[in-house]
Amino acid sequence: MSFAHSPIFYLLLAVNTLLLAILILWMMARRHYLLPLRQLLRQIREVRYGDRAQIEHKLRPEIAGHLAHEFRQLFAALDQAQNDLESACRATESIVLERTRNLYGMVRQLEKTAQTDDLTRLVNRASFNNHLQVLFEQSKENGADLACLMIDIDHFKFVNDSLGHFVGDDVLTFVGQLLQACIRPGDIAARYGGDEFALLLPLCSISQAQQVAQRIRSLFSHEINKLTPAVLLEQPGLALGLSVGLASLNQNRPRTAQELLEFADQDL
């Protein structure tokens, strides 16, 4: 009996056929499943570092293709969620920024209101004293002059008592507008209390302050007649006027800011 017809030959043939089938199946599995899966895993690793575009749209429509499709859907959902979150954050930031601006504006307005006299719109006494302290120290440090004027309305009490507070308020408002028109940017005009007003004039000598005072008094005398009731015109001795007291850093040599104010008040 030849070897080709022996049982061993048929056994070997069967084994070889089986091995060949296994090899073919392995190559098919490797081609259709293992390689796509490896490719998908590689792309998933790349996606983990932020490159989501690496998930290809042309993987085979078997297991790897289905997995890739599910991952694409997952990452699309993640992208949408991230975009929605970023949009919400931008909207929230915009709202917070707008409200912060509004709040800052309200705080600034409150600060301004706290520092301003309601009637004349000049700075109030507390704010004036703060400006006085700052300007006094700066002027002393820089060797610059600083003038202070104290202003009082003559016979204002008679007007307020006999003609009423409405007329008195008109006079105070007029003086506030007059002082604002006569000072420079950087000067400070304040309603110090009642019918008393105060000015701070940085970089202003006593002679220059005298010119400012004369201008204020002249304008007041010229314009106040428009507000003066007839009952006052009939009593020249009670005509409204302004008294002004002057002091300056170089002229009076005050040791403190309060002392400069006191010198101007004494001159008044």
Tab-separated table of C-alpha atoms in Angstrom:
chain	number	residue	atom	x	y	z
A	1	MET	CA	0.000	0.000	0.000
A	2	SER	CA	1.420	3.309	-1.054
A	3	PHE	CA	1.776	6.251	1.357
A	4	ALA	CA	-0.718	8.332	-0.635
A	5	HIS	CA	-3.427	5.839	0.246
A	6	SER	CA	-2.367	5.197	3.805
A	7	PRO	CA	-4.346	6.433	6.864
A	8	ILE	CA	-1.464	8.656	7.943
A	9	PHE	CA	-1.645	10.521	4.640
A	10	TYR	CA	-5.335	11.227	5.080
A	11	LEU	CA	-4.729	12.281	8.680
A	12	LEU	CA	-1.992	14.691	7.678
A	13	LEU	CA	-4.139	15.991	4.860
A	14	ALA	CA	-7.006	16.586	7.264
A	15	VAL	CA	-4.689	18.315	9.739
A	16	ASN	CA	-3.232	20.525	7.033
A	17	THR	CA	-6.686	21.352	5.720
A	18	LEU	CA	-7.782	22.227	9.242
A	19	LEU	CA	-4.690	24.399	9.791
A	20	LEU	CA	-5.263	26.105	6.470
A	21	ALA	CA	-8.875	26.775	7.390
A	22	ILE	CA	-7.790	28.119	10.759
A	23	LEU	CA	-5.192	30.329	9.060
A	24	ILE	CA	-7.774	31.595	6.601
A	25	LEU	CA	-10.255	32.270	9.406
A	26	TRP	CA	-7.575	34.013	11.458
A	27	MET	CA	-6.567	36.201	8.512
A	28	MET	CA	-10.206	37.040	7.839
A	29	ALA	CA	-10.793	37.814	11.517
A	30	ARG	CA	-7.612	39.853	11.622
A	31	ARG	CA	-8.668	41.795	8.562
A	32	HIS	CA	-12.302	42.268	9.451
A	33	TYR	CA	-12.105	42.590	13.239
A	34	LEU	CA	-8.656	42.813	14.797
A	35	LEU	CA	-7.183	45.466	12.538
A	36	PRO	CA	-10.278	47.739	12.684
A	37	LEU	CA	-10.415	47.274	16.447
A	38	ARG	CA	-6.745	48.185	16.791
A	39	GLN	CA	-7.293	51.177	14.539
A	40	LEU	CA	-10.310	52.195	16.602
A	41	LEU	CA	-8.366	51.853	19.859
A	42	ARG	CA	-5.546	53.971	18.424
A	43	GLN	CA	-8.022	56.627	17.380
A	44	ILE	CA	-9.710	56.537	20.776
A	45	ARG	CA	-6.330	57.154	22.419
A	46	GLU	CA	-5.819	60.127	20.096
A	47	VAL	CA	-9.319	61.379	20.858
A	48	ARG	CA	-8.501	61.218	24.572
A	49	TYR	CA	-5.957	63.979	23.973
A	50	GLY	CA	-8.483	66.222	22.269
A	51	ASP	CA	-8.434	65.252	18.585
A	52	ARG	CA	-11.998	64.016	18.182
A	53	ALA	CA	-11.855	64.317	14.403
A	54	GLN	CA	-9.734	61.122	14.334
A	55	ILE	CA	-12.809	58.910	14.541
A	56	GLU	CA	-13.116	57.987	10.857
A	57	HIS	CA	-16.434	57.704	9.059
A	58	LYS	CA	-15.357	54.851	6.731
A	59	LEU	CA	-14.641	51.982	9.086
A	60	ARG	CA	-16.102	48.673	8.121
A	61	PRO	CA	-19.716	48.248	9.076
A	62	GLU	CA	-19.025	45.301	11.357
A	63	ILE	CA	-18.274	45.358	15.088
A	64	ALA	CA	-15.544	47.987	14.849
A	65	GLY	CA	-17.704	50.113	12.577
A	66	HIS	CA	-20.603	49.935	15.004
A	67	LEU	CA	-18.312	50.802	17.890
A	68	ALA	CA	-16.887	53.706	15.936
A	69	HIS	CA	-20.407	54.907	15.150
A	70	GLU	CA	-21.371	54.767	18.833
A	71	PHE	CA	-18.203	56.610	19.791
A	72	ARG	CA	-18.941	59.245	17.164
A	73	GLN	CA	-22.397	59.682	18.633
A	74	LEU	CA	-20.924	59.871	22.117
A	75	PHE	CA	-18.356	62.489	21.172
A	76	ALA	CA	-20.930	64.443	19.187
A	77	ALA	CA	-23.090	64.547	22.311
A	78	LEU	CA	-20.043	65.596	24.363
A	79	ASP	CA	-19.231	68.336	21.845
A	80	GLN	CA	-22.804	69.595	21.964
A	81	ALA	CA	-22.807	69.529	25.766
A	82	GLN	CA	-19.510	71.394	25.833
A	83	ASN	CA	-20.774	73.990	23.346
A	84	ASP	CA	-23.962	74.426	25.377
A	85	LEU	CA	-21.907	74.808	28.545
A	86	GLU	CA	-19.608	77.365	26.924
A	87	SER	CA	-22.624	79.302	25.619
A	88	ALA	CA	-24.207	79.235	29.058
A	89	CYS	CA	-20.932	80.404	30.610
A	90	ARG	CA	-20.638	83.265	28.125
A	91	ALA	CA	-24.241	84.275	28.778
A	92	THR	CA	-23.677	84.082	32.527
A	93	GLU	CA	-20.462	86.077	32.273
A	94	SER	CA	-22.277	88.712	30.232
A	95	ILE	CA	-25.068	88.928	32.788
A	96	VAL	CA	-22.606	89.071	35.689
A	97	LEU	CA	-20.542	91.724	33.907
A	98	GLU	CA	-23.608	93.836	33.176
A	99	ARG	CA	-24.875	93.533	36.732
A	100	THR	CA	-21.409	94.319	38.079
A	101	ARG	CA	-21.316	97.457	35.943
A	102	ASN	CA	-24.764	98.448	37.152
A	103	LEU	CA	-23.787	97.774	40.749
A	104	TYR	CA	-20.554	99.729	40.323
A	105	GLY	CA	-22.546	102.617	38.855
A	106	MET	CA	-24.975	102.478	41.772
A	107	VAL	CA	-22.109	102.459	44.263
A	108	ARG	CA	-20.498	105.408	42.501
A	109	GLN	CA	-23.814	107.237	42.524
A	110	LEU	CA	-24.292	106.491	46.207
A	111	GLU	CA	-20.774	107.700	46.935
A	112	LYS	CA	-21.436	110.863	44.971
A	113	THR	CA	-24.760	111.373	46.743
A	114	ALA	CA	-23.097	110.887	50.124
A	115	GLN	CA	-20.520	113.544	49.216
A	116	THR	CA	-22.910	116.071	47.650
A	117	ASP	CA	-25.223	118.679	49.113
A	118	ASP	CA	-28.746	117.923	47.871
A	119	LEU	CA	-29.752	121.546	47.316
A	120	THR	CA	-26.724	123.211	45.732
A	121	ARG	CA	-25.073	120.082	44.206
A	122	LEU	CA	-21.768	121.243	45.688
A	123	VAL	CA	-19.681	118.891	47.837
A	124	ASN	CA	-20.813	118.717	51.445
A	125	ARG	CA	-18.866	119.562	54.566
A	126	ALA	CA	-17.482	116.083	55.190
A	127	SER	CA	-16.258	115.740	51.615
A	128	PHE	CA	-14.777	119.249	51.704
A	129	ASN	CA	-12.786	118.415	54.842
A	130	ASN	CA	-11.396	115.293	53.133
A	131	HIS	CA	-10.337	117.346	50.093
A	132	LEU	CA	-8.848	119.985	52.389
A	133	GLN	CA	-6.662	117.431	54.168
A	134	VAL	CA	-5.441	115.849	50.923
A	135	LEU	CA	-4.736	119.144	49.127
A	136	PHE	CA	-3.048	120.615	52.213
A	137	GLU	CA	-0.631	117.680	52.476
A	138	GLN	CA	0.075	117.674	48.731
A	139	SER	CA	0.711	121.433	48.681
A	140	LYS	CA	3.021	121.250	51.703
A	141	GLU	CA	4.944	118.393	50.110
A	142	ASN	CA	5.271	120.129	46.718
A	143	GLY	CA	5.910	123.623	48.094
A	144	ALA	CA	2.841	124.916	46.235
A	145	ASP	CA	0.370	127.484	47.495
A	146	LEU	CA	-3.202	126.655	48.464
A	147	ALA	CA	-5.915	129.261	48.990
A	148	CYS	CA	-9.045	128.802	51.068
A	149	LEU	CA	-12.123	131.029	50.890
A	150	MET	CA	-14.986	131.107	53.385
A	151	ILE	CA	-18.157	132.775	52.074
A	152	ASP	CA	-21.227	133.897	53.996
A	153	ILE	CA	-24.507	135.330	52.656
A	154	ASP	CA	-25.310	138.646	54.354
A	155	HIS	CA	-28.846	138.983	55.785
A	156	PHE	CA	-29.756	135.491	54.665
A	157	LYS	CA	-31.461	134.712	57.978
A	158	PHE	CA	-33.891	137.621	57.492
A	159	VAL	CA	-34.795	136.358	54.002
A	160	ASN	CA	-35.236	132.798	55.223
A	161	ASP	CA	-37.318	133.770	58.245
A	162	SER	CA	-39.487	136.498	56.715
A	163	LEU	CA	-39.940	135.290	53.123
A	164	GLY	CA	-39.849	131.543	53.634
A	165	HIS	CA	-37.522	128.659	52.980
A	166	PHE	CA	-38.445	128.432	49.306
A	167	VAL	CA	-36.946	131.864	48.650
A	168	GLY	CA	-33.978	130.976	50.847
A	169	ASP	CA	-33.439	127.751	48.882
A	170	ASP	CA	-33.484	129.719	45.615
A	171	VAL	CA	-30.755	132.001	46.957
A	172	LEU	CA	-28.612	129.064	48.133
A	173	THR	CA	-29.028	127.310	44.782
A	174	PHE	CA	-28.041	130.486	42.966
A	175	VAL	CA	-24.879	130.853	45.061
A	176	GLY	CA	-23.968	127.233	44.366
A	177	GLN	CA	-24.309	127.779	40.612
A	178	LEU	CA	-22.332	131.006	40.839
A	179	LEU	CA	-19.428	129.366	42.651
A	180	GLN	CA	-19.335	126.506	40.141
A	181	ALA	CA	-19.113	129.047	37.315
A	182	CYS	CA	-16.227	130.928	38.958
A	183	ILE	CA	-13.841	128.085	39.780
A	184	ARG	CA	-11.397	126.103	37.669
A	185	PRO	CA	-11.311	122.339	37.092
A	186	GLY	CA	-9.601	120.921	40.159
A	187	ASP	CA	-10.927	123.596	42.512
A	188	ILE	CA	-13.355	122.526	45.226
A	189	ALA	CA	-16.588	124.359	46.019
A	190	ALA	CA	-18.658	123.269	49.011
A	191	ARG	CA	-21.708	124.185	50.982
A	192	TYR	CA	-20.104	124.158	54.398
A	193	GLY	CA	-23.327	124.544	56.347
A	194	GLY	CA	-26.425	126.742	56.385
A	195	ASP	CA	-25.568	129.839	54.345
A	196	GLU	CA	-21.810	129.253	54.568
A	197	PHE	CA	-19.778	128.157	51.564
A	198	ALA	CA	-16.095	127.274	51.171
A	199	LEU	CA	-13.639	127.150	48.279
A	200	LEU	CA	-10.288	125.417	47.930
A	201	LEU	CA	-8.047	126.781	45.178
A	202	PRO	CA	-4.856	124.714	44.649
A	203	LEU	CA	-1.838	126.488	43.095
A	204	CYS	CA	-3.472	129.828	43.876
A	205	SER	CA	-1.808	132.696	45.749
A	206	ILE	CA	-3.600	135.059	48.130
A	207	SER	CA	-3.660	137.817	45.501
A	208	GLN	CA	-5.185	135.498	42.925
A	209	ALA	CA	-7.714	134.353	45.516
A	210	GLN	CA	-8.651	138.000	46.133
A	211	GLN	CA	-9.407	138.401	42.432
A	212	VAL	CA	-11.626	135.296	42.538
A	213	ALA	CA	-13.411	136.641	45.615
A	214	GLN	CA	-14.006	140.017	43.965
A	215	ARG	CA	-15.390	138.374	40.854
A	216	ILE	CA	-17.770	136.213	42.914
A	217	ARG	CA	-19.042	139.240	44.878
A	218	SER	CA	-19.478	141.354	41.744
A	219	LEU	CA	-21.423	138.657	39.920
A	220	PHE	CA	-23.547	138.034	42.987
A	221	SER	CA	-24.419	141.732	43.364
A	222	HIS	CA	-25.235	141.994	39.659
A	223	GLU	CA	-27.389	138.859	39.427
A	224	ILE	CA	-29.041	138.578	42.837
A	225	ASN	CA	-31.449	141.415	42.058
A	226	LYS	CA	-33.223	139.053	39.704
A	227	LEU	CA	-34.050	136.854	42.695
A	228	THR	CA	-34.554	139.584	45.305
A	229	PRO	CA	-38.208	140.081	46.273
A	230	ALA	CA	-39.641	143.612	46.212
A	231	VAL	CA	-39.865	143.709	49.995
A	232	LEU	CA	-36.057	143.629	50.188
A	233	LEU	CA	-35.618	146.288	47.534
A	234	GLU	CA	-37.600	148.560	49.830
A	235	GLN	CA	-35.097	147.914	52.652
A	236	PRO	CA	-31.618	148.681	51.263
A	237	GLY	CA	-30.034	147.989	54.647
A	238	LEU	CA	-31.080	144.348	54.349
A	239	ALA	CA	-29.880	143.834	50.782
A	240	LEU	CA	-28.338	140.441	50.182
A	241	GLY	CA	-24.568	140.367	49.749
A	242	LEU	CA	-21.539	138.136	50.223
A	243	SER	CA	-18.805	138.333	52.828
A	244	VAL	CA	-15.594	136.520	51.928
A	245	GLY	CA	-12.658	135.505	54.125
A	246	LEU	CA	-9.310	134.524	52.615
A	247	ALA	CA	-6.274	132.545	53.743
A	248	SER	CA	-3.442	130.798	51.958
A	249	LEU	CA	-0.682	128.377	52.772
A	250	ASN	CA	2.164	130.762	51.942
A	251	GLN	CA	0.474	133.849	53.401
A	252	ASN	CA	-0.775	132.517	56.754
A	253	ARG	CA	1.646	129.597	57.335
A	254	PRO	CA	-0.911	127.267	58.958
A	255	ARG	CA	0.454	124.196	60.696
A	256	THR	CA	-2.570	122.046	59.877
A	257	ALA	CA	-5.324	121.900	57.292
A	258	GLN	CA	-7.886	122.829	59.930
A	259	GLU	CA	-5.847	125.875	60.861
A	260	LEU	CA	-5.920	127.090	57.241
A	261	LEU	CA	-9.713	126.879	57.361
A	262	GLU	CA	-9.768	128.736	60.676
A	263	PHE	CA	-7.629	131.580	59.259
A	264	ALA	CA	-10.102	132.012	56.382
A	265	ASP	CA	-13.024	131.939	58.815
A	266	GLN	CA	-11.371	134.573	61.014
A	267	ASP	CA	-10.822	136.780	57.961
A	268	LEU	CA	-14.511	136.370	57.148
